[in-house]
mmCIF file of C-alpha atoms and ligand atoms in Angstrom:
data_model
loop_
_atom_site.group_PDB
_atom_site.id
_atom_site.type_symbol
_atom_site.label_atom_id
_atom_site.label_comp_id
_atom_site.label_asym_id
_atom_site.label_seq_id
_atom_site.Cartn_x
_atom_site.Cartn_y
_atom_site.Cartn_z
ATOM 1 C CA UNK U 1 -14.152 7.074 0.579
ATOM 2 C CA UNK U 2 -15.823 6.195 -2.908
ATOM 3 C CA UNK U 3 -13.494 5.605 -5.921
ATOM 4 C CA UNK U 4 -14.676 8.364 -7.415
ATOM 5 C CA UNK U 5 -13.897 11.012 -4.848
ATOM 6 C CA UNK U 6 -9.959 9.229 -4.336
ATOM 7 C CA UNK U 7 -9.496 10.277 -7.949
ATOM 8 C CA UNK U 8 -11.426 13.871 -8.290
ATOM 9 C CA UNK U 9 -9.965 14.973 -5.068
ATOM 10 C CA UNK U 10 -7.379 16.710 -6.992
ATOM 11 C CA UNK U 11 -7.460 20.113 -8.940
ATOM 12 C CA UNK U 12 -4.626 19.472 -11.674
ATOM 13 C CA UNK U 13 -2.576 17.118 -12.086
ATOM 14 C CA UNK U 14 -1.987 12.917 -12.795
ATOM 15 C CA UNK U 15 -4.150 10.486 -11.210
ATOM 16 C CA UNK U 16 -2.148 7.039 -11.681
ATOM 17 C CA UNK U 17 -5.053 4.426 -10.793
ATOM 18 C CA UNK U 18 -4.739 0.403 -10.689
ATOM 19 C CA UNK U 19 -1.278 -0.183 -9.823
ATOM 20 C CA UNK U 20 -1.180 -3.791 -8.535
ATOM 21 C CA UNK U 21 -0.853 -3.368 -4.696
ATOM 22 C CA UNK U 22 3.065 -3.356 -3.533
ATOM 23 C CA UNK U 23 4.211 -1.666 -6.874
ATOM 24 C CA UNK U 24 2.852 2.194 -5.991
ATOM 25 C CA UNK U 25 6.045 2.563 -3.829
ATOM 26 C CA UNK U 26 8.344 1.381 -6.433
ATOM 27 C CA UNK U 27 7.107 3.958 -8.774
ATOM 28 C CA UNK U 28 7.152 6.554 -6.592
ATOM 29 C CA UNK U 29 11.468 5.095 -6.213
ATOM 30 C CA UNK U 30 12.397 3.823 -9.593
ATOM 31 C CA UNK U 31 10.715 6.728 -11.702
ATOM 32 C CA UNK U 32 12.071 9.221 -8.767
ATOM 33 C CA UNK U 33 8.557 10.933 -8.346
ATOM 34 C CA UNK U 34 10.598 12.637 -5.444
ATOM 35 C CA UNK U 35 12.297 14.998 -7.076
ATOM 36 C CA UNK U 36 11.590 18.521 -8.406
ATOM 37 C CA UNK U 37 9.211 18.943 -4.844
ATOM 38 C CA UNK U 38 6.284 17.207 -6.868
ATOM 39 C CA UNK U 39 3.643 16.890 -4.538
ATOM 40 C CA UNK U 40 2.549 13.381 -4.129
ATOM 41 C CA UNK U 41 -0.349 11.487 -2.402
ATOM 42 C CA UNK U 42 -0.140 7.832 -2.406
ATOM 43 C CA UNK U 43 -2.604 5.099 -1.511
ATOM 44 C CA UNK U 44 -1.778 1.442 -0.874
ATOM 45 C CA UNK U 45 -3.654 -1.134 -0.586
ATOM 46 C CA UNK U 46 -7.320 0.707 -1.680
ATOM 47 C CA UNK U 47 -10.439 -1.140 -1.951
ATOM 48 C CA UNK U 48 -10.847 -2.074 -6.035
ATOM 49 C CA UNK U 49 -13.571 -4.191 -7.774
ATOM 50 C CA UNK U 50 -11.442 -5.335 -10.186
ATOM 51 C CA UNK U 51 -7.925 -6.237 -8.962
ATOM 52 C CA UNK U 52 -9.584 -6.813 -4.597
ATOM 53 C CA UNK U 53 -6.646 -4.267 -3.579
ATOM 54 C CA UNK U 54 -4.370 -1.640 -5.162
ATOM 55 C CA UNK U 55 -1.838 1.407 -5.498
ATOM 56 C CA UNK U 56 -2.721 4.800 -6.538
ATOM 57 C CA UNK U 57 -0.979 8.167 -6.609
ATOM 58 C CA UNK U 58 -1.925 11.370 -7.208
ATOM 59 C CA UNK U 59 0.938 14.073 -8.527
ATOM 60 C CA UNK U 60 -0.129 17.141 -8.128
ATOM 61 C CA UNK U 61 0.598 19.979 -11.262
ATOM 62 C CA UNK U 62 2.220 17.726 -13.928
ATOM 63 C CA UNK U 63 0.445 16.291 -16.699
ATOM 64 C CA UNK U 64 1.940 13.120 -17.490
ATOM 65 C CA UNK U 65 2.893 12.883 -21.459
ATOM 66 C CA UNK U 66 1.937 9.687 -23.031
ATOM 67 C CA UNK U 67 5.882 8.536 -22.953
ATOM 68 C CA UNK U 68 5.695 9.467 -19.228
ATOM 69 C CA UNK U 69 2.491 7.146 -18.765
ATOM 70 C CA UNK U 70 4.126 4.541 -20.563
ATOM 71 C CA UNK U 71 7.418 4.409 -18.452
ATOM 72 C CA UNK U 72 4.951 3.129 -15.623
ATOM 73 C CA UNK U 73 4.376 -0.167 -18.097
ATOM 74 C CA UNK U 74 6.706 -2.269 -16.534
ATOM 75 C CA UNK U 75 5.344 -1.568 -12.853
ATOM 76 C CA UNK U 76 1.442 -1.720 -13.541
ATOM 77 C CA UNK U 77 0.750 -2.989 -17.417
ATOM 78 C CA UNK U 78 -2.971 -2.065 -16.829
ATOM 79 C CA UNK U 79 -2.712 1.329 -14.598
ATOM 80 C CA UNK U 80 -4.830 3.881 -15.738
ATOM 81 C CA UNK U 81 -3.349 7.392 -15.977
ATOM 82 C CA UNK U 82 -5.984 10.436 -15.900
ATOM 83 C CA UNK U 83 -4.962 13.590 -16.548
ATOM 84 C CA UNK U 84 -7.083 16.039 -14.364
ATOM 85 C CA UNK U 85 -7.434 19.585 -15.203
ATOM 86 C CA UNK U 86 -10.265 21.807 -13.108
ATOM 87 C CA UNK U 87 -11.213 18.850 -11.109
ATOM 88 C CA UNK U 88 -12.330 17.013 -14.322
ATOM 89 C CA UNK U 89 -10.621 14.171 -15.883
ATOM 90 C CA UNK U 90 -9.699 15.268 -19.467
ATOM 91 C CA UNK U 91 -7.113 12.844 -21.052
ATOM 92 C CA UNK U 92 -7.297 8.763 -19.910
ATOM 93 C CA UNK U 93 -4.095 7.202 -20.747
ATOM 94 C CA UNK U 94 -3.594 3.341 -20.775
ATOM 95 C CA UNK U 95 -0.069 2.406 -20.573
ATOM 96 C CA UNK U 96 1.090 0.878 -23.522
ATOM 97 C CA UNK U 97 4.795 -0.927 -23.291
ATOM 98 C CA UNK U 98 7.220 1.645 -24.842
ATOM 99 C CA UNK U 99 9.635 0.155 -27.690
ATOM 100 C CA UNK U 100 12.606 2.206 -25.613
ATOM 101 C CA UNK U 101 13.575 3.963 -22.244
ATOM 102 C CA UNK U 102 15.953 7.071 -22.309
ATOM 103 C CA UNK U 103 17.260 7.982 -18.824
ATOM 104 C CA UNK U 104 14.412 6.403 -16.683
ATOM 105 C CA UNK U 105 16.515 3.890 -15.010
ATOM 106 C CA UNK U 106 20.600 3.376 -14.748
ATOM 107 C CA UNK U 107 21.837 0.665 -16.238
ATOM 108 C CA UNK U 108 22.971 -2.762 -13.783
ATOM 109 C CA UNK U 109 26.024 -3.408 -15.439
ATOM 110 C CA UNK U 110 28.922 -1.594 -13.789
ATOM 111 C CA UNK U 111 31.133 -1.528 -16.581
ATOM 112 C CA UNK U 112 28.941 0.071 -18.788
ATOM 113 C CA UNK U 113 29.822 3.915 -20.163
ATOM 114 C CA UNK U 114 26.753 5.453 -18.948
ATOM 115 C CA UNK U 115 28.235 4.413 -15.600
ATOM 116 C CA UNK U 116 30.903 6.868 -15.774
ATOM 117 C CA UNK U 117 30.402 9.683 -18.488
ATOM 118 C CA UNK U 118 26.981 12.064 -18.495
ATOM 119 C CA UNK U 119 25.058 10.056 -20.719
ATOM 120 C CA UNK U 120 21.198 9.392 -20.459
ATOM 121 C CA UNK U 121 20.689 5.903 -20.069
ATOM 122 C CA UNK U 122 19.122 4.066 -22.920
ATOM 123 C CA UNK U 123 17.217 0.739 -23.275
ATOM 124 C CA UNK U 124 15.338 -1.154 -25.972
ATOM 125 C CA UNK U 125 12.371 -3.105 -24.499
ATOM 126 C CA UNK U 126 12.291 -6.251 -26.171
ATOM 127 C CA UNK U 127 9.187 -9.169 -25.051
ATOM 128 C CA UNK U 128 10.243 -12.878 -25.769
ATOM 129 C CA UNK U 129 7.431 -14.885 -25.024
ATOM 130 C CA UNK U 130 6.069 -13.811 -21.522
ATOM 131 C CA UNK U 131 9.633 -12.296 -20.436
ATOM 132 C CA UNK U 132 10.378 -8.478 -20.601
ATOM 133 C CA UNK U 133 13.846 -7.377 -21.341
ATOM 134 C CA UNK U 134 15.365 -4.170 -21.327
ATOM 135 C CA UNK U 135 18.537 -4.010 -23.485
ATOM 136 C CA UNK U 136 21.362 -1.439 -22.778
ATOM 137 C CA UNK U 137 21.858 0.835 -26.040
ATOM 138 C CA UNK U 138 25.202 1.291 -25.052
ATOM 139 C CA UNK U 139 27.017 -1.872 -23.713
ATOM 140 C CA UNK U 140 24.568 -4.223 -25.352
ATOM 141 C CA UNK U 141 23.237 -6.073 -22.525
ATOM 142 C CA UNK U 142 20.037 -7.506 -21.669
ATOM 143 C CA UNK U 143 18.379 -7.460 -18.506
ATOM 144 C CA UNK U 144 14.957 -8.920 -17.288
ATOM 145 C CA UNK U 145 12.556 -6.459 -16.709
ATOM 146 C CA UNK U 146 12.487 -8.069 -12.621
ATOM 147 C CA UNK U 147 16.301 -6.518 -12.609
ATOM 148 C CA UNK U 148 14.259 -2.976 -12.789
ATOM 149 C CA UNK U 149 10.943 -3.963 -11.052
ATOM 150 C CA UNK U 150 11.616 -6.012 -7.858
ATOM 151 C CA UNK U 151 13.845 -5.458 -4.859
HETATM 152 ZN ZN1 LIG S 1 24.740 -0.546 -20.249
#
């Protein structure tokens, strides 16, 4: 199947293309993709010129935001986010690092409030040098962005 056809293969919707292989599956976890019965197709491991393999997913009826695209940053810095509307792609998005992240993921540290009372979760995203961080708003610790991104 052609490149093009992977990506128009879908009436409406958000075509997330050039995730470096192995991180598709962690979006689909971390940014829980699952819930709300979105309707998700996911390829691993496709055939790309520029990157030899990689992730994509398809999620059917929801038009990513550009602060939606950009919570994918810290998984795939260059994935390309198309918006698709009538089989035609008419927004491209390329994730930009956001400056902060409300109540994408939970934060590590176990004694922090957001822990235990119904608060979003809130980071800063701070880059020193070729290191990501992710600050907690609320108990004022940093965490490398690998805290977030590996298992
Ligand atoms: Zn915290």
């Amino acid at each position: 199947m052609s490149e093009k056809m992977q990506v128009e293969a879908i009436n409406r919707g958000t075509v997330i293309d050039h995730i470096p292989a192995g991180q598709g599956l962690k979006i689909v976890n971390r940014l829980q993709l699952l819930d709300n019965k979105v309707r998700l197709t996911v390829g691993f491991n496709l055939l790309s010129g520029e990157l030899g393999t990689k992730d994509l997913i398809k999620v059917d009826d929801w038009l990513f935001t550009e602060s939606e695209a950009n919570e994918l940053a810290l998984f795939a810095p260059n994935a390309t986010v198309n918006i698709i509307d009538d089989y035609k792609v008419v927004r491209k998005i390329n994730v930009t690092l956001p400056t902060e992240l409300i109540n994408v993921f939970p934060c590590p540290n176990s004694n922090c409030i957001t822990r235990v009372e119904p608060v979003s979760s809130k980071f800063r995203i701070r880059q020193l040098g070729h290191k990501i961080q992710l600050k907690c708003h609320y108990c004022e610790k940093a965490f490398d962005k690998e805290i977030f991104t590996e298992n």
